[in-house]
Amino acid sequence: MVREYIKGLKCRECGREYPLNPINICEYCFGPLEVNYNYDLIGEDVTRDKIMGGPNTLWRYKKLLPVSGNKIIDISAGFTPLIKAENLGRVVGIRELYLKNDSVNPTFSFKDRVVSVAISKAIEFGFDTVACPSTGNLANSVAAHAARAGLNCYIFIPSNLESGKIINTQIYNPNLVMVDGNYDDINRLCSEIADNYKWAFVNINIRPYYSEGSKTLGYEVAEQLNWETPDRVVVPVASGSLLTKIYKGFSEFQNLGLIDKFETKFTAAQALGCSPVVDAFNQGVDTIKPVKPNTIAKSLAIGNPADGYYAINVLQMTKGSAGAVTDEEIVEGIKLLARTEGIFTEPAGGVVVGTLKKLVEEGRIEKDERTVIYITGNGLKTQEVVANVLAKPYRIDPTIESFEENVMSVKE
Ligand SMILES: *Cc1c(COP(=O)(O)O)cnc(C)c1O
Ligand SMILES: [Zn+2]
Protein backbone atom coordinates (compact mmCIF):
# COMPACT_ATOMS: atom_id res chain seq x y z
CA MET A 1 0.00 0.00 0.00
CA VAL A 2 1.26 3.47 -0.86
CA ARG A 3 1.68 5.62 2.22
CA GLU A 4 0.03 8.94 1.46
CA TYR A 5 0.72 12.34 3.03
CA ILE A 6 -2.98 13.08 2.98
CA LYS A 7 -5.44 10.66 4.55
CA GLY A 8 -8.66 12.33 3.46
CA LEU A 9 -11.10 14.89 4.80
CA LYS A 10 -12.37 15.07 8.35
CA CYS A 11 -15.26 16.94 9.96
CA ARG A 12 -14.04 19.63 12.34
CA GLU A 13 -17.04 19.04 14.58
CA CYS A 14 -17.85 15.32 14.76
CA GLY A 15 -14.56 13.92 13.43
CA ARG A 16 -16.24 11.76 10.78
CA GLU A 17 -13.84 10.97 7.93
CA TYR A 18 -14.44 11.37 4.20
CA PRO A 19 -12.48 10.50 1.08
CA LEU A 20 -10.67 13.29 -0.78
CA ASN A 21 -13.54 14.71 -2.83
CA PRO A 22 -14.69 18.19 -3.83
CA ILE A 23 -16.97 18.52 -0.80
CA ASN A 24 -16.89 20.90 2.13
CA ILE A 25 -19.67 20.05 4.58
CA CYS A 26 -20.26 17.02 6.81
CA GLU A 27 -23.44 15.19 5.79
CA TYR A 28 -24.19 14.25 9.39
CA CYS A 29 -23.61 17.39 11.43
CA PHE A 30 -23.10 20.08 8.75
CA GLY A 31 -19.70 20.91 10.23
CA PRO A 32 -16.93 22.13 7.89
CA LEU A 33 -14.56 19.51 6.46
CA GLU A 34 -10.83 19.86 6.83
CA VAL A 35 -7.87 18.08 5.24
CA ASN A 36 -6.55 15.26 7.40
CA TYR A 37 -2.78 14.76 7.03
CA ASN A 38 -0.51 11.91 7.95
CA TYR A 39 1.87 14.01 10.05
CA ASP A 40 4.04 11.05 11.04
CA LEU A 41 4.90 10.48 7.41
CA ILE A 42 5.32 14.20 6.65
CA GLY A 43 7.56 14.55 9.71
CA GLU A 44 9.97 11.96 8.33
CA ASP A 45 10.42 14.01 5.20
CA VAL A 46 10.12 17.72 6.03
CA THR A 47 13.15 19.58 7.38
CA ARG A 48 14.19 23.23 7.57
CA ASP A 49 16.90 22.60 5.01
CA LYS A 50 14.56 20.97 2.52
CA ILE A 51 12.09 23.84 2.86
CA MET A 52 14.84 26.44 2.42
CA GLY A 53 16.02 24.61 -0.69
CA GLY A 54 12.56 24.83 -2.29
CA PRO A 55 11.19 27.40 -4.73
CA ASN A 56 10.68 31.02 -3.64
CA THR A 57 6.89 30.61 -3.73
CA LEU A 58 4.39 29.04 -1.39
CA TRP A 59 5.14 25.74 -3.11
CA ARG A 60 8.28 25.44 -0.98
CA TYR A 61 5.76 24.00 1.54
CA LYS A 62 4.16 21.58 -0.95
CA LYS A 63 4.42 18.58 1.40
CA LEU A 64 2.17 20.44 3.84
CA LEU A 65 -0.38 21.37 1.19
CA PRO A 66 -3.23 19.15 -0.04
CA VAL A 67 -2.11 18.78 -3.66
CA SER A 68 -0.54 15.53 -4.78
CA GLY A 69 -0.73 15.90 -8.56
CA ASN A 70 2.15 17.26 -10.56
CA LYS A 71 0.22 19.99 -12.34
CA ILE A 72 0.69 23.00 -10.11
CA ILE A 73 -0.69 26.36 -11.21
CA ASP A 74 2.05 28.60 -9.96
CA ILE A 75 2.22 32.24 -11.02
CA SER A 76 4.59 32.84 -8.13
CA ALA A 77 2.27 33.42 -5.20
CA GLY A 78 3.84 33.60 -1.77
CA PHE A 79 7.26 34.01 -0.22
CA THR A 80 6.59 37.72 0.06
CA PRO A 81 8.80 40.08 2.09
CA LEU A 82 8.73 40.35 5.87
CA ILE A 83 9.82 43.92 6.49
CA LYS A 84 11.07 45.41 9.73
CA ALA A 85 8.88 48.49 10.17
CA GLU A 86 10.98 50.77 12.37
CA ASN A 87 9.28 54.00 11.34
CA LEU A 88 5.74 52.74 11.86
CA GLY A 89 6.89 51.02 15.04
CA ARG A 90 8.16 54.32 16.39
CA VAL A 91 4.88 56.10 15.59
CA VAL A 92 2.62 53.49 17.18
CA GLY A 93 5.06 52.70 19.99
CA ILE A 94 6.04 49.10 19.26
CA ARG A 95 9.70 48.31 19.75
CA GLU A 96 9.96 45.43 17.29
CA LEU A 97 7.37 45.61 14.54
CA TYR A 98 7.33 43.73 11.23
CA LEU A 99 4.95 43.81 8.33
CA LYS A 100 4.27 40.84 6.15
CA ASN A 101 3.79 42.50 2.80
CA ASP A 102 1.40 40.22 0.95
CA SER A 103 0.25 43.08 -1.27
CA VAL A 104 3.02 42.17 -3.74
CA ASN A 105 1.60 38.82 -4.81
CA PRO A 106 0.89 38.25 -8.55
CA THR A 107 -2.61 39.74 -8.37
CA PHE A 108 -1.70 41.95 -5.40
CA SER A 109 -3.44 40.25 -2.50
CA PHE A 110 -2.93 37.23 -0.26
CA LYS A 111 -5.74 35.46 -2.15
CA ASP A 112 -3.15 34.19 -4.65
CA ARG A 113 -2.04 31.72 -1.99
CA VAL A 114 -5.41 30.07 -1.50
CA VAL A 115 -6.24 30.19 -5.19
CA SER A 116 -2.97 28.64 -6.36
CA VAL A 117 -3.76 25.66 -4.11
CA ALA A 118 -7.47 25.52 -4.97
CA ILE A 119 -7.02 25.66 -8.75
CA SER A 120 -4.23 23.09 -8.68
CA LYS A 121 -6.56 20.83 -6.69
CA ALA A 122 -9.50 21.49 -9.03
CA ILE A 123 -7.34 20.33 -11.96
CA GLU A 124 -6.37 17.22 -10.01
CA PHE A 125 -10.10 16.52 -9.53
CA GLY A 126 -10.62 16.88 -13.29
CA PHE A 127 -12.76 20.04 -13.32
CA ASP A 128 -12.77 22.14 -16.48
CA THR A 129 -14.57 25.12 -14.93
CA VAL A 130 -13.68 27.12 -11.84
CA ALA A 131 -15.80 29.75 -10.11
CA CYS A 132 -16.18 31.87 -6.98
CA PRO A 133 -18.27 34.42 -5.17
CA SER A 134 -15.90 37.24 -4.24
CA THR A 135 -15.53 40.57 -2.47
CA GLY A 136 -12.94 41.49 -5.13
CA ASN A 137 -9.46 40.16 -4.48
CA LEU A 138 -10.51 36.56 -4.88
CA ALA A 139 -12.09 37.46 -8.22
CA ASN A 140 -8.78 38.89 -9.47
CA SER A 141 -6.85 35.85 -8.39
CA VAL A 142 -9.23 33.16 -9.61
CA ALA A 143 -9.50 34.85 -13.01
CA ALA A 144 -5.70 35.09 -13.31
CA HIS A 145 -4.98 31.51 -12.26
CA ALA A 146 -7.80 30.18 -14.48
CA ALA A 147 -6.28 32.05 -17.42
CA ARG A 148 -2.90 30.52 -16.77
CA ALA A 149 -4.46 27.06 -16.38
CA GLY A 150 -6.68 27.40 -19.47
CA LEU A 151 -9.87 26.70 -17.49
CA ASN A 152 -13.35 28.12 -17.96
CA CYS A 153 -14.08 30.68 -15.28
CA TYR A 154 -17.19 32.25 -13.72
CA ILE A 155 -16.80 35.06 -11.23
CA PHE A 156 -19.62 36.52 -9.11
CA ILE A 157 -19.07 39.91 -7.47
CA PRO A 158 -21.23 42.62 -5.86
CA SER A 159 -22.10 45.24 -8.47
CA ASN A 160 -20.87 48.10 -6.22
CA LEU A 161 -17.24 46.94 -6.16
CA GLU A 162 -14.28 49.31 -6.59
CA SER A 163 -13.51 49.81 -10.29
CA GLY A 164 -9.89 48.71 -9.81
CA LYS A 165 -11.04 45.33 -8.60
CA ILE A 166 -13.46 44.97 -11.51
CA ILE A 167 -10.87 45.86 -14.18
CA ASN A 168 -8.28 43.66 -12.49
CA THR A 169 -10.70 40.78 -12.97
CA GLN A 170 -11.94 41.61 -16.49
CA ILE A 171 -8.43 41.77 -17.90
CA TYR A 172 -8.08 37.99 -17.52
CA ASN A 173 -11.29 37.55 -19.52
CA PRO A 174 -13.47 35.38 -17.26
CA ASN A 175 -17.27 35.26 -17.38
CA LEU A 176 -17.85 38.10 -14.94
CA VAL A 177 -21.27 38.22 -13.27
CA MET A 178 -22.11 41.38 -11.34
CA VAL A 179 -24.84 40.74 -8.80
CA ASP A 180 -27.07 43.38 -7.25
CA GLY A 181 -26.61 42.15 -3.71
CA ASN A 182 -23.99 41.94 -0.97
CA TYR A 183 -21.38 39.22 -0.57
CA ASP A 184 -23.54 37.11 1.71
CA ASP A 185 -26.37 37.12 -0.89
CA ILE A 186 -23.90 36.14 -3.62
CA ASN A 187 -22.41 33.39 -1.51
CA ARG A 188 -25.87 31.90 -1.03
CA LEU A 189 -26.56 32.11 -4.76
CA CYS A 190 -23.27 30.40 -5.58
CA SER A 191 -23.97 27.56 -3.14
CA GLU A 192 -27.15 26.92 -5.12
CA ILE A 193 -25.31 27.07 -8.45
CA ALA A 194 -22.68 24.69 -7.06
CA ASP A 195 -25.44 22.14 -6.40
CA ASN A 196 -26.55 22.28 -10.03
CA TYR A 197 -23.33 22.62 -12.06
CA LYS A 198 -20.18 20.54 -11.95
CA TRP A 199 -17.92 23.49 -11.28
CA ALA A 200 -15.09 23.93 -8.83
CA PHE A 201 -16.15 26.83 -6.61
CA VAL A 202 -12.80 27.52 -4.99
CA ASN A 203 -14.26 28.80 -1.72
CA ILE A 204 -17.32 26.50 -1.58
CA ASN A 205 -16.86 22.87 -2.65
CA ILE A 206 -13.05 23.25 -2.88
CA ARG A 207 -12.89 25.23 0.39
CA PRO A 208 -11.13 22.55 2.51
CA TYR A 209 -8.18 22.64 0.07
CA TYR A 210 -8.35 26.37 -0.68
CA SER A 211 -8.16 27.40 2.96
CA GLU A 212 -4.97 25.37 3.47
CA GLY A 213 -3.16 27.90 1.27
CA SER A 214 -3.51 30.45 4.07
CA LYS A 215 -1.33 28.33 6.36
CA THR A 216 1.66 29.46 4.33
CA LEU A 217 1.27 32.95 5.83
CA GLY A 218 2.08 31.34 9.17
CA TYR A 219 4.91 29.18 7.83
CA GLU A 220 6.62 32.05 6.04
CA VAL A 221 6.60 34.41 8.99
CA ALA A 222 8.13 31.70 11.20
CA GLU A 223 10.75 30.87 8.58
CA GLN A 224 11.55 34.54 7.92
CA LEU A 225 11.96 35.20 11.65
CA ASN A 226 14.67 32.56 11.54
CA TRP A 227 12.37 29.75 12.69
CA GLU A 228 10.83 31.68 15.53
CA THR A 229 7.32 32.95 16.04
CA PRO A 230 6.35 36.51 17.01
CA ASP A 231 4.74 37.39 20.36
CA ARG A 232 1.77 38.89 18.53
CA VAL A 233 0.17 38.85 15.10
CA VAL A 234 -2.48 41.28 13.89
CA VAL A 235 -4.67 39.73 11.18
CA PRO A 236 -7.50 41.18 9.09
CA VAL A 237 -10.68 39.12 9.31
CA ALA A 238 -13.37 38.56 6.67
CA SER A 239 -14.58 34.93 6.85
CA GLY A 240 -12.03 34.23 9.62
CA SER A 241 -10.25 31.59 7.57
CA LEU A 242 -6.91 33.40 7.26
CA LEU A 243 -6.57 34.00 11.00
CA THR A 244 -7.51 30.41 11.81
CA LYS A 245 -5.02 29.04 9.30
CA ILE A 246 -2.08 31.18 10.40
CA TYR A 247 -2.59 29.56 13.79
CA LYS A 248 -2.72 26.15 12.13
CA GLY A 249 0.53 26.94 10.27
CA PHE A 250 2.37 27.73 13.52
CA SER A 251 0.86 24.63 15.18
CA GLU A 252 1.98 22.32 12.39
CA PHE A 253 5.51 23.74 12.41
CA GLN A 254 5.61 23.23 16.17
CA ASN A 255 4.30 19.66 15.98
CA LEU A 256 6.79 18.80 13.25
CA GLY A 257 9.62 20.15 15.41
CA LEU A 258 10.49 22.92 12.94
CA ILE A 259 9.97 25.59 15.63
CA ASP A 260 9.82 25.60 19.44
CA LYS A 261 6.52 25.75 21.31
CA PHE A 262 4.84 28.96 20.19
CA GLU A 263 3.00 31.40 22.40
CA THR A 264 1.88 33.92 19.81
CA LYS A 265 -1.14 36.01 20.78
CA PHE A 266 -3.59 36.57 17.94
CA THR A 267 -5.35 39.89 17.32
CA ALA A 268 -8.30 40.14 14.93
CA ALA A 269 -8.85 43.39 13.02
CA GLN A 270 -12.13 44.40 11.37
CA ALA A 271 -13.91 47.53 10.19
CA LEU A 272 -16.53 48.89 12.59
CA GLY A 273 -18.97 48.76 9.69
CA CYS A 274 -18.61 44.97 9.62
CA SER A 275 -17.19 43.58 12.86
CA PRO A 276 -19.19 40.47 13.81
CA VAL A 277 -16.11 38.50 14.92
CA VAL A 278 -14.56 41.34 16.92
CA ASP A 279 -17.89 42.13 18.61
CA ALA A 280 -18.58 38.53 19.60
CA PHE A 281 -15.07 38.09 21.02
CA ASN A 282 -15.14 41.35 22.94
CA GLN A 283 -18.57 40.43 24.38
CA GLY A 284 -17.13 37.11 25.55
CA VAL A 285 -19.35 34.91 23.40
CA ASP A 286 -18.48 32.56 20.56
CA THR A 287 -21.71 32.72 18.61
CA ILE A 288 -21.68 35.28 15.85
CA LYS A 289 -24.51 37.66 15.20
CA PRO A 290 -24.56 38.28 11.42
CA VAL A 291 -24.46 41.95 10.37
CA LYS A 292 -25.19 43.91 7.21
CA PRO A 293 -21.81 45.33 6.13
CA ASN A 294 -21.37 49.05 5.62
CA THR A 295 -17.70 49.97 5.25
CA ILE A 296 -15.07 51.06 2.72
CA ALA A 297 -13.16 47.87 3.63
CA LYS A 298 -15.05 45.87 1.03
CA SER A 299 -12.57 43.00 0.93
CA LEU A 300 -13.45 42.33 4.58
CA ALA A 301 -17.21 42.91 4.20
CA ILE A 302 -18.53 39.48 5.13
CA GLY A 303 -21.45 39.86 7.52
CA ASN A 304 -21.90 36.16 8.20
CA PRO A 305 -18.35 34.76 8.45
CA ALA A 306 -18.05 31.02 7.78
CA ASP A 307 -15.02 30.52 10.03
CA GLY A 308 -15.85 33.19 12.59
CA TYR A 309 -16.43 30.67 15.35
CA TYR A 310 -13.02 29.07 14.81
CA ALA A 311 -11.33 32.48 14.63
CA ILE A 312 -12.83 33.38 18.01
CA ASN A 313 -11.53 30.09 19.40
CA VAL A 314 -8.00 31.04 18.31
CA LEU A 315 -8.34 34.47 19.94
CA GLN A 316 -9.48 32.80 23.17
CA MET A 317 -6.84 30.04 23.14
CA THR A 318 -4.00 32.49 22.58
CA LYS A 319 -5.31 35.08 25.07
CA GLY A 320 -5.50 37.41 22.12
CA SER A 321 -7.50 40.53 21.44
CA ALA A 322 -9.71 42.11 18.81
CA GLY A 323 -10.36 45.62 17.58
CA ALA A 324 -12.35 47.48 14.98
CA VAL A 325 -11.89 50.90 13.39
CA THR A 326 -14.00 53.49 11.62
CA ASP A 327 -13.73 54.26 7.91
CA GLU A 328 -11.85 57.47 8.82
CA GLU A 329 -9.37 55.48 10.89
CA ILE A 330 -8.96 53.04 7.98
CA VAL A 331 -8.01 55.89 5.65
CA GLU A 332 -5.64 57.27 8.32
CA GLY A 333 -4.11 53.80 8.60
CA ILE A 334 -3.53 53.59 4.84
CA LYS A 335 -1.89 57.03 4.84
CA LEU A 336 0.21 56.26 7.90
CA LEU A 337 1.62 53.04 6.40
CA ALA A 338 2.43 54.83 3.14
CA ARG A 339 4.08 57.79 4.90
CA THR A 340 6.15 55.71 7.29
CA GLU A 341 7.05 52.57 5.34
CA GLY A 342 6.50 53.40 1.66
CA ILE A 343 3.81 50.77 1.19
CA PHE A 344 0.41 51.54 -0.32
CA THR A 345 -2.23 49.18 1.00
CA GLU A 346 -5.94 48.81 0.43
CA PRO A 347 -8.55 49.33 3.17
CA ALA A 348 -7.90 45.87 4.68
CA GLY A 349 -4.34 47.04 5.45
CA GLY A 350 -5.71 50.31 6.81
CA VAL A 351 -7.90 48.25 9.13
CA VAL A 352 -4.84 46.39 10.41
CA VAL A 353 -2.70 49.49 10.93
CA GLY A 354 -5.60 51.39 12.54
CA THR A 355 -6.40 48.49 14.86
CA LEU A 356 -2.73 48.11 15.83
CA LYS A 357 -2.53 51.80 16.73
CA LYS A 358 -5.76 51.72 18.69
CA LEU A 359 -4.98 48.59 20.69
CA VAL A 360 -1.48 49.81 21.57
CA GLU A 361 -3.02 53.06 22.82
CA GLU A 362 -5.53 51.07 24.88
CA GLY A 363 -2.76 48.86 26.31
CA ARG A 364 -4.24 45.73 24.73
CA ILE A 365 -1.09 45.22 22.66
CA GLU A 366 2.06 45.70 24.72
CA LYS A 367 4.90 47.85 23.45
CA ASP A 368 7.58 45.23 24.03
CA GLU A 369 5.83 42.46 22.12
CA ARG A 370 7.56 41.40 18.92
CA THR A 371 4.63 42.03 16.58
CA VAL A 372 3.86 41.06 12.98
CA ILE A 373 1.04 42.78 11.12
CA TYR A 374 -0.38 41.22 7.96
CA ILE A 375 -0.78 43.60 5.02
CA THR A 376 -2.90 41.51 2.68
CA GLY A 377 -3.90 43.74 -0.23
CA ASN A 378 -2.64 46.51 -2.52
CA GLY A 379 -3.80 50.12 -2.55
CA LEU A 380 -3.55 50.51 -6.32
CA LYS A 381 -6.83 48.60 -6.65
CA THR A 382 -8.79 50.91 -4.36
CA GLN A 383 -7.52 54.36 -5.21
CA GLU A 384 -10.93 55.97 -4.76
CA VAL A 385 -10.81 55.59 -0.99
CA VAL A 386 -7.87 57.98 -0.70
CA ALA A 387 -8.14 60.09 -3.87
CA ASN A 388 -9.87 62.97 -2.08
CA VAL A 389 -7.78 63.10 1.06
CA LEU A 390 -4.30 63.61 -0.37
CA ALA A 391 -2.15 66.74 -0.40
CA LYS A 392 -2.59 68.76 -3.60
CA PRO A 393 0.36 68.83 -6.00
CA TYR A 394 1.99 72.09 -7.04
CA ARG A 395 1.08 73.36 -10.50
CA ILE A 396 3.62 75.42 -12.46
CA ASP A 397 4.72 76.59 -15.89
CA PRO A 398 7.87 74.95 -17.28
CA THR A 399 10.18 77.79 -16.18
CA ILE A 400 12.61 78.20 -13.30
CA GLU A 401 10.80 81.41 -12.31
CA SER A 402 7.49 79.64 -12.02
CA PHE A 403 9.13 76.83 -10.07
CA GLU A 404 10.68 79.26 -7.60
CA GLU A 405 7.57 81.35 -7.27
CA ASN A 406 5.05 78.53 -6.93
CA VAL A 407 7.03 75.83 -5.18
CA MET A 408 10.10 77.15 -3.35
CA SER A 409 8.61 80.37 -2.06
CA VAL A 410 5.36 78.87 -0.85
CA LYS A 411 5.58 78.68 2.92
CA GLU A 412 3.25 76.42 4.83
C1 LIG B 1 -10.02 37.89 1.77
C2 LIG B 1 -9.16 38.88 2.42
C3 LIG B 1 -8.83 38.83 3.80
C4 LIG B 1 -9.36 37.86 4.82
O1 LIG B 1 -9.87 36.71 4.44
P1 LIG B 1 -10.61 35.60 5.30
O2 LIG B 1 -11.91 35.41 4.61
O3 LIG B 1 -10.77 36.08 6.72
O4 LIG B 1 -9.72 34.42 5.19
C5 LIG B 1 -7.94 39.77 4.27
N1 LIG B 1 -7.42 40.73 3.48
C6 LIG B 1 -7.73 40.83 2.19
C7 LIG B 1 -7.12 41.94 1.41
C8 LIG B 1 -8.59 39.90 1.61
O5 LIG B 1 -8.86 40.02 0.30
ZN1 LIG C 1 -19.61 16.20 11.23
PDB file of C-alpha atoms and ligand atoms in Angstrom, residues 109-111 137 236-242 299-300 302 346 348 376-377, ligand 1:
ATOM      1  CA  SER A 109      -3.437  40.245  -2.501  1.00  0.00           C
ATOM      2  CA  PHE A 110      -2.930  37.228  -0.264  1.00  0.00           C
ATOM      3  CA  LYS A 111      -5.742  35.457  -2.148  1.00  0.00           C
ATOM      4  CA  ASN A 137      -9.460  40.164  -4.479  1.00  0.00           C
ATOM      5  CA  PRO A 236      -7.501  41.180   9.087  1.00  0.00           C
ATOM      6  CA  VAL A 237     -10.685  39.117   9.308  1.00  0.00           C
ATOM      7  CA  ALA A 238     -13.370  38.562   6.668  1.00  0.00           C
ATOM      8  CA  SER A 239     -14.578  34.934   6.853  1.00  0.00           C
ATOM      9  CA  GLY A 240     -12.035  34.227   9.618  1.00  0.00           C
ATOM     10  CA  SER A 241     -10.246  31.588   7.574  1.00  0.00           C
ATOM     11  CA  LEU A 242      -6.908  33.402   7.262  1.00  0.00           C
ATOM     12  CA  SER A 299     -12.572  43.001   0.931  1.00  0.00           C
ATOM     13  CA  LEU A 300     -13.451  42.331   4.582  1.00  0.00           C
ATOM     14  CA  ILE A 302     -18.533  39.479   5.129  1.00  0.00           C
ATOM     15  CA  GLU A 346      -5.941  48.809   0.426  1.00  0.00           C
ATOM     16  CA  ALA A 348      -7.895  45.873   4.684  1.00  0.00           C
ATOM     17  CA  THR A 376      -2.901  41.507   2.678  1.00  0.00           C
ATOM     18  CA  GLY A 377      -3.897  43.743  -0.235  1.00  0.00           C
TER      19      GLY A 377
HETATM   20  C1  LIG B   1     -10.015  37.888   1.768  1.00  0.00           C
HETATM   21  C2  LIG B   1      -9.156  38.879   2.423  1.00  0.00           C
HETATM   22  C3  LIG B   1      -8.829  38.829   3.798  1.00  0.00           C
HETATM   23  C4  LIG B   1      -9.360  37.863   4.818  1.00  0.00           C
HETATM   24  O1  LIG B   1      -9.868  36.710   4.436  1.00  0.00           O
HETATM   25  P1  LIG B   1     -10.606  35.598   5.300  1.00  0.00           P
HETATM   26  O2  LIG B   1     -11.906  35.410   4.606  1.00  0.00           O
HETATM   27  O3  LIG B   1     -10.771  36.080   6.718  1.00  0.00           O
HETATM   28  O4  LIG B   1      -9.722  34.424   5.188  1.00  0.00           O
HETATM   29  C5  LIG B   1      -7.937  39.766   4.273  1.00  0.00           C
HETATM   30  N1  LIG B   1      -7.422  40.725   3.483  1.00  0.00           N
HETATM   31  C6  LIG B   1      -7.726  40.826   2.192  1.00  0.00           C
HETATM   32  C7  LIG B   1      -7.121  41.938   1.409  1.00  0.00           C
HETATM   33  C8  LIG B   1      -8.593  39.904   1.611  1.00  0.00           C
HETATM   34  O5  LIG B   1      -8.864  40.024   0.298  1.00  0.00           O
END
